[in-house]
């Protein structure tokens, strides 16, 4: 018996076996959950479907979160297949790579909209379709990063999107709390993934993060997965609206003092 035994949940945002969502999926399955997955486009389906099937997924379907019709079709399928839902993991973000590398002050309206639409609004869009299928004890979780509250070089408009995502976590927690649904975010330290490759000078970021962290290492997919399943489970029944750091304690320190860039 695991801490998610008997629960059904969606894992949104697996791209490959390096994805943070994949670390969460494996931990959730280990803890007894029945899982459903989305994928973005046919290219992704080739990678996601075999991974999802290896965890006995009951739902594997397309969803592009920038398209309301696509979100509706995905959640309609979930409603048809399962009828009810215990948790959703939102592990999705996107920004134009150039917008992260250019000076922040020249961010275009288009790049701003794209980053906030896919990386922040999509959590609200998924929550509004998932919540009606949840009973008391439902749990929604999203993935954020320290760039939401600190000016991290190379993170630019994605930091603004993560700030909006963290605020959305609090407002969703307030709104859905009356229905007994919890909403939290995990702020993960840097992990080498497809999305991370868009961040300028990610290697340096990882290096500084390991040295500046309290535990002197970067976190793993598994560590994020293990904390996430706690937040999804009834063990966290008193926790909502929270930004929970899984960054080996980096955020409490002064960074990497004394070590030049
Ligand atoms: P990833 O590339 O493996 O995952 C990002 C996912 O977003 C992909 O599956 C991609 O298909 C999906 N996506 C992008 N646009 C989409 C759209 N329009 N519709 C549906 N899906 C879409 O990278 P990751 O690092 O695992 O990222 C997962 C989450 O974790 C993101 O929110 C990211 O910002 C966050 N995060 C990552 C790190 C890190 O260092 N890797 C640290 C903290 C937070």
Coordinates of C-alpha atoms and ligand atoms in Angstrom, one line a residue:
X1 CA 0.0 0.0 0.0
X2 CA 1.5 3.4 -1.1
X3 CA 0.5 6.9 0.0
X4 CA -1.4 7.3 -3.3
X5 CA -3.1 3.9 -3.3
X6 CA -6.6 4.1 -4.9
X7 CA -6.0 7.6 -6.4
X8 CA -6.3 8.5 -10.0
X9 CA -4.2 11.4 -11.3
X10 CA -3.0 13.2 -14.4
X11 CA 0.7 13.8 -15.1
X12 CA 0.9 16.7 -17.6
X13 CA 4.2 17.6 -19.2
X14 CA 6.3 14.5 -19.8
X15 CA 8.5 15.1 -22.9
X16 CA 11.0 12.3 -22.3
X17 CA 12.7 10.3 -19.5
X18 CA 14.6 13.4 -18.3
X19 CA 11.4 15.4 -17.6
X20 CA 10.6 16.4 -14.1
X21 CA 7.1 15.1 -14.8
X22 CA 8.5 11.7 -15.4
X23 CA 10.2 11.7 -12.0
X24 CA 6.9 12.5 -10.4
X25 CA 5.1 9.9 -12.5
X26 CA 7.4 7.1 -11.4
X27 CA 7.1 8.1 -7.7
X28 CA 3.3 8.4 -8.0
X29 CA 3.1 5.0 -9.6
X30 CA 5.4 3.5 -7.0
X31 CA 3.0 4.9 -4.3
X32 CA 0.0 3.1 -5.9
X33 CA -1.6 5.8 -8.2
X34 CA -3.3 5.1 -11.5
X35 CA -2.0 7.6 -14.0
X36 CA -3.1 9.4 -17.2
X37 CA -0.7 11.4 -19.4
X38 CA -0.9 14.1 -22.1
X39 CA 1.6 14.7 -24.9
X40 CA 2.2 17.6 -27.2
X41 CA 2.0 16.6 -30.9
X42 CA 2.9 13.4 -32.7
X43 CA 6.7 13.8 -32.2
X44 CA 6.2 13.8 -28.5
X45 CA 3.7 10.9 -28.6
X46 CA 6.4 8.6 -29.9
X47 CA 8.4 9.2 -26.7
X48 CA 5.6 9.7 -24.2
X49 CA 3.4 6.7 -25.1
X50 CA 5.9 3.9 -24.4
X51 CA 7.0 5.7 -21.1
X52 CA 3.3 6.1 -20.0
X53 CA 2.5 2.5 -20.9
X54 CA 5.5 1.2 -18.9
X55 CA 3.7 2.6 -15.8
X56 CA 0.4 1.1 -16.9
X57 CA -1.2 4.4 -17.8
X58 CA -5.0 4.2 -18.5
X59 CA -5.1 7.5 -20.5
X60 CA -2.5 8.8 -23.0
X61 CA -3.9 11.6 -25.1
X62 CA -2.9 14.8 -26.9
X63 CA -3.3 18.2 -25.3
X64 CA -1.8 21.5 -26.3
X65 CA -2.4 23.9 -23.4
X66 CA -2.3 27.0 -25.7
X67 CA -5.6 25.8 -27.3
X68 CA -8.8 25.7 -25.4
X69 CA -10.4 23.2 -27.7
X70 CA -7.5 20.8 -27.2
X71 CA -7.7 21.2 -23.4
X72 CA -11.5 20.6 -23.5
X73 CA -11.0 17.5 -25.6
X74 CA -8.4 16.1 -23.2
X75 CA -10.5 16.7 -20.1
X76 CA -13.6 15.4 -21.8
X77 CA -11.7 12.1 -22.4
X78 CA -10.7 12.0 -18.7
X79 CA -14.3 12.6 -17.7
X80 CA -15.5 9.8 -20.0
X81 CA -12.8 7.3 -19.0
X82 CA -12.6 8.0 -15.2
X83 CA -15.5 10.3 -14.3
X84 CA -13.5 11.5 -11.2
X85 CA -10.0 12.7 -10.5
X86 CA -7.8 12.9 -7.4
X87 CA -4.8 14.9 -8.5
X88 CA -3.2 16.8 -11.4
X89 CA 0.5 17.5 -11.9
X90 CA 1.1 20.5 -14.2
X91 CA 4.7 20.4 -15.3
X92 CA 4.5 22.6 -18.4
X93 CA 6.3 25.7 -19.5
X94 CA 7.4 27.4 -22.7
X95 CA 9.1 30.6 -23.8
X96 CA 10.8 31.8 -26.9
X97 CA 14.4 30.9 -26.4
X98 CA 15.6 34.2 -27.8
X99 CA 13.5 36.1 -25.3
X100 CA 15.4 34.4 -22.5
X101 CA 18.8 35.3 -24.0
X102 CA 18.1 38.9 -25.1
X103 CA 18.1 41.8 -22.6
X104 CA 14.9 41.6 -20.5
X105 CA 14.0 45.2 -21.3
X106 CA 13.4 44.4 -25.0
X107 CA 10.9 41.6 -24.3
X108 CA 8.2 41.8 -26.9
X109 CA 4.4 41.8 -26.2
X110 CA 4.2 38.5 -28.2
X111 CA 7.0 36.8 -26.2
X112 CA 5.4 38.0 -23.0
X113 CA 2.0 36.6 -23.9
X114 CA 3.4 33.3 -25.1
X115 CA 5.4 32.7 -21.9
X116 CA 2.6 33.6 -19.6
X117 CA -0.1 31.8 -21.6
X118 CA 1.7 28.5 -21.8
X119 CA 3.5 28.6 -18.5
X120 CA 1.0 30.3 -16.1
X121 CA -2.5 30.6 -17.5
X122 CA -2.5 26.9 -18.5
X123 CA -2.5 25.9 -14.9
X124 CA -5.7 27.9 -14.3
X125 CA -7.2 26.4 -17.5
X126 CA -6.4 22.8 -16.3
X127 CA -7.6 23.5 -12.8
X128 CA -11.0 24.8 -14.0
X129 CA -11.6 21.6 -15.9
X130 CA -10.1 19.2 -13.3
X131 CA -11.8 20.7 -10.2
X132 CA -15.4 19.7 -11.1
X133 CA -14.2 16.1 -11.3
X134 CA -12.6 16.2 -7.8
X135 CA -14.1 15.6 -4.5
X136 CA -12.8 16.8 -1.1
X137 CA -9.1 15.9 -0.9
X138 CA -8.3 16.7 -4.5
X139 CA -4.8 18.0 -5.1
X140 CA -3.3 20.2 -7.9
X141 CA 0.4 20.7 -8.2
X142 CA 2.6 22.9 -10.5
X143 CA 6.4 23.3 -11.0
X144 CA 8.0 26.7 -10.4
X145 CA 11.6 28.1 -10.0
X146 CA 13.4 30.6 -7.8
X147 CA 13.5 33.0 -10.9
X148 CA 9.9 33.9 -9.8
X149 CA 11.2 36.0 -6.9
X150 CA 14.9 36.6 -7.7
X151 CA 16.4 38.1 -10.9
X152 CA 18.2 35.0 -12.2
X153 CA 20.4 35.7 -15.3
X154 CA 19.1 34.0 -18.4
X155 CA 15.6 33.4 -17.0
X156 CA 14.0 36.7 -18.0
X157 CA 10.4 36.5 -19.0
X158 CA 10.1 33.0 -17.7
X159 CA 10.7 34.5 -14.2
X160 CA 7.7 36.8 -14.7
X161 CA 5.7 33.8 -15.8
X162 CA 6.7 31.8 -12.7
X163 CA 5.8 34.8 -10.5
X164 CA 2.3 34.7 -12.1
X165 CA 2.2 30.9 -11.6
X166 CA 3.0 31.2 -7.9
X167 CA 0.4 33.9 -7.4
X168 CA -2.1 31.7 -9.4
X169 CA -1.3 28.9 -7.0
X170 CA -2.4 31.1 -4.0
X171 CA -5.5 32.4 -5.7
X172 CA -6.5 28.9 -6.9
X173 CA -5.9 27.6 -3.3
X174 CA -8.2 30.3 -2.0
X175 CA -10.9 29.7 -4.6
X176 CA -10.9 25.9 -4.6
X177 CA -10.2 25.5 -0.8
X178 CA -13.9 25.8 -0.1
X179 CA -14.4 22.6 -2.1
X180 CA -11.6 20.9 -0.1
X181 CA -9.2 21.0 -3.1
X182 CA -5.6 21.8 -2.3
X183 CA -3.3 23.7 -4.7
X184 CA 0.5 23.8 -4.3
X185 CA 3.7 24.4 -6.2
X186 CA 7.1 22.8 -6.0
X187 CA 10.1 25.1 -6.6
X188 CA 12.7 22.8 -8.0
X189 CA 16.4 23.5 -8.2
X190 CA 18.0 23.3 -11.7
X191 CA 17.8 19.9 -13.4
X192 CA 19.1 19.2 -16.9
X193 CA 15.9 18.7 -19.1
X194 CA 14.7 19.8 -22.6
X195 CA 13.1 22.9 -21.2
X196 CA 16.2 23.8 -19.2
X197 CA 18.3 23.9 -22.4
X198 CA 16.4 27.1 -23.4
X199 CA 17.8 28.9 -20.3
X200 CA 20.9 30.9 -21.0
X201 CA 24.1 29.5 -19.6
X202 CA 22.4 26.6 -17.8
X203 CA 25.6 24.9 -17.0
X204 CA 26.9 27.8 -15.0
X205 CA 23.5 28.0 -13.2
X206 CA 23.8 24.4 -12.2
X207 CA 27.3 24.8 -11.0
X208 CA 26.5 27.9 -8.9
X209 CA 23.4 26.2 -7.6
X210 CA 25.2 23.1 -6.4
X211 CA 28.0 25.2 -4.7
X212 CA 25.5 27.7 -3.2
X213 CA 23.1 25.0 -1.8
X214 CA 23.1 23.9 1.8
X215 CA 23.5 20.3 0.8
X216 CA 26.2 21.0 -1.8
X217 CA 24.5 19.2 -4.6
X218 CA 21.9 19.7 -7.2
X219 CA 18.6 18.0 -6.8
X220 CA 17.4 15.0 -8.8
X221 CA 14.2 14.2 -10.7
X222 CA 13.7 11.5 -7.9
X223 CA 13.9 14.1 -5.1
X224 CA 11.3 16.3 -6.8
X225 CA 9.1 13.2 -7.4
X226 CA 9.2 12.1 -3.8
X227 CA 8.3 15.6 -2.4
X228 CA 5.6 15.9 -5.1
X229 CA 3.9 12.6 -4.1
X230 CA 3.7 13.8 -0.5
X231 CA 2.0 17.0 -1.6
X232 CA -0.4 15.0 -3.8
X233 CA -1.2 12.6 -1.0
X234 CA -3.5 12.9 2.1
X235 CA -0.4 13.3 4.2
X236 CA -0.4 16.9 3.1
X237 CA -4.1 17.4 3.9
X238 CA -3.3 20.6 5.8
X239 CA -1.1 22.1 3.2
X240 CA -2.3 24.5 0.4
X241 CA -1.3 27.6 -1.4
X242 CA 2.4 26.8 -0.7
X243 CA 5.6 27.1 -2.7
X244 CA 7.6 24.2 -1.4
X245 CA 11.3 24.3 -2.3
X246 CA 13.1 21.2 -3.4
X247 CA 16.5 22.9 -4.1
X248 CA 18.8 21.4 -1.5
X249 CA 18.3 24.6 0.5
X250 CA 19.7 27.0 -2.2
X251 CA 17.0 29.6 -1.6
X252 CA 17.8 30.2 2.0
X253 CA 21.5 31.1 1.3
X254 CA 23.2 34.1 -0.2
X255 CA 24.0 32.2 -3.4
X256 CA 27.6 31.4 -4.1
X257 CA 29.5 34.2 -2.4
X258 CA 33.2 34.5 -3.1
X259 CA 33.1 32.5 -6.2
X260 CA 33.4 34.7 -9.3
X261 CA 31.1 34.2 -12.3
Ligands
LIG1 P1 10.5 19.3 -20.1 O1 11.0 20.0 -21.4 O2 10.9 17.9 -19.9 O3 9.0 19.6 -19.8 C1 8.3 20.7 -20.3 C2 7.0 20.2 -20.9 O4 6.2 21.3 -21.3 C3 7.2 19.3 -22.1 O5 6.6 18.0 -21.9 C4 6.5 20.0 -23.2 O6 5.9 19.2 -24.1 C5 5.4 20.8 -22.4 N1 4.8 21.9 -23.1 C6 5.4 23.0 -23.6 N2 4.5 23.7 -24.3 C7 3.3 23.0 -24.2 C8 2.0 23.2 -24.7 N3 1.6 24.3 -25.5 N4 1.0 22.3 -24.4 C9 1.3 21.2 -23.7 N5 2.5 21.0 -23.2 C10 3.5 21.9 -23.5 O7 11.3 20.2 -19.0 P2 11.1 20.2 -17.4 O8 12.4 20.9 -16.9 O9 10.8 18.9 -16.9 O10 10.0 21.2 -17.1 C11 8.8 20.9 -16.4 C12 8.4 22.1 -15.5 O11 9.4 22.2 -14.4 C13 8.3 23.4 -16.2 O12 7.3 24.2 -15.6 C14 9.7 24.1 -15.8 O13 9.6 25.5 -15.8 C15 9.7 23.6 -14.3 N6 11.1 23.6 -13.7 C16 12.2 23.1 -14.3 C17 13.4 23.2 -13.7 C18 14.6 22.7 -14.4 O14 15.7 23.1 -14.0 N7 14.5 21.8 -15.3 C19 13.5 23.9 -12.4 C20 12.4 24.4 -11.8 C21 11.1 24.3 -12.5

